[in-house]
Amino acid sequence: MDREVMNKVKILADSYMDIQDMRIRLQNRLRQEQYPEDIKCFMQEKTDILKRMEGSLKRELEKTLSEIILWTNWLKFVRGLGPVLAGKVLRYIDFNKAKHPSSLFSYAGLIVVNGKAVSRKRGQKVSYNPK
């Protein structure tokens, strides 16, 4: 896979998550606090701007994902997996390091040793990405 395209997916997915988080926090604050009407209107305008930014980032992410064969041939057809979630998943995986499908399972922490799933232990480094 092209590193430049994957880098762009990573940036877009991270930006989408950040903007979405900011919008949700602002909307929660608006719901919980008693603000004067003029401040409420001002803050509502800002949440609308953030919502439009989310949409813009989502469209750009989908356009960028169309360059990735894994998205166009498989992930696109997985029910419940849209461009945003696919971007979040793909941003963590380095397919150049994974020689086998089992390498991806290992990277995701889905390892079984002696019939038990591997778990985190205090003071020990994990061999997988906990995210």
PDB file of N, CA and C in Angstrom, residues 32 46 49 74 81 102 108-109 113 117 126:
ATOM      1  N   GLN A  32     -26.365  20.783  29.354  1.00  0.00           N
ATOM      2  CA  GLN A  32     -26.298  20.719  30.809  1.00  0.00           C
ATOM      3  C   GLN A  32     -26.308  22.082  31.500  1.00  0.00           C
ATOM      4  N   LYS A  46     -21.441  27.356  16.445  1.00  0.00           N
ATOM      5  CA  LYS A  46     -20.136  26.677  16.426  1.00  0.00           C
ATOM      6  C   LYS A  46     -20.311  25.163  16.291  1.00  0.00           C
ATOM      7  N   ILE A  49     -20.969  24.454  12.700  1.00  0.00           N
ATOM      8  CA  ILE A  49     -19.730  24.536  11.912  1.00  0.00           C
ATOM      9  C   ILE A  49     -18.924  23.251  12.073  1.00  0.00           C
ATOM     10  N   TRP A  74     -13.232  -4.989  -0.323  1.00  0.00           N
ATOM     11  CA  TRP A  74     -13.736  -5.761   0.794  1.00  0.00           C
ATOM     12  C   TRP A  74     -14.419  -4.917   1.866  1.00  0.00           C
ATOM     13  N   LEU A  81     -19.601  -1.049   8.573  1.00  0.00           N
ATOM     14  CA  LEU A  81     -18.246  -0.498   8.530  1.00  0.00           C
ATOM     15  C   LEU A  81     -18.202   0.576   7.440  1.00  0.00           C
ATOM     16  N   SER A 102      -1.950 -14.158  10.412  1.00  0.00           N
ATOM     17  CA  SER A 102      -1.758 -14.362  11.847  1.00  0.00           C
ATOM     18  C   SER A 102      -0.949 -13.218  12.469  1.00  0.00           C
ATOM     19  N   ALA A 108      -3.123  -7.237  16.802  1.00  0.00           N
ATOM     20  CA  ALA A 108      -4.363  -6.778  17.427  1.00  0.00           C
ATOM     21  C   ALA A 108      -4.525  -7.325  18.845  1.00  0.00           C
ATOM     22  N   GLY A 109      -3.627  -8.215  19.282  1.00  0.00           N
ATOM     23  CA  GLY A 109      -3.703  -8.753  20.629  1.00  0.00           C
ATOM     24  C   GLY A 109      -4.582  -9.975  20.737  1.00  0.00           C
ATOM     25  N   VAL A 113      -2.096 -18.392  24.009  1.00  0.00           N
ATOM     26  CA  VAL A 113      -0.913 -19.142  24.433  1.00  0.00           C
ATOM     27  C   VAL A 113      -1.363 -20.152  25.475  1.00  0.00           C
ATOM     28  N   ALA A 117      -6.104 -16.634  26.392  1.00  0.00           N
ATOM     29  CA  ALA A 117      -5.828 -15.367  25.729  1.00  0.00           C
ATOM     30  C   ALA A 117      -4.752 -14.611  26.499  1.00  0.00           C
ATOM     31  N   VAL A 126       3.608  -4.993  26.413  1.00  0.00           N
ATOM     32  CA  VAL A 126       2.729  -5.844  25.608  1.00  0.00           C
ATOM     33  C   VAL A 126       3.319  -5.959  24.195  1.00  0.00           C
TER      34      VAL A 126
END
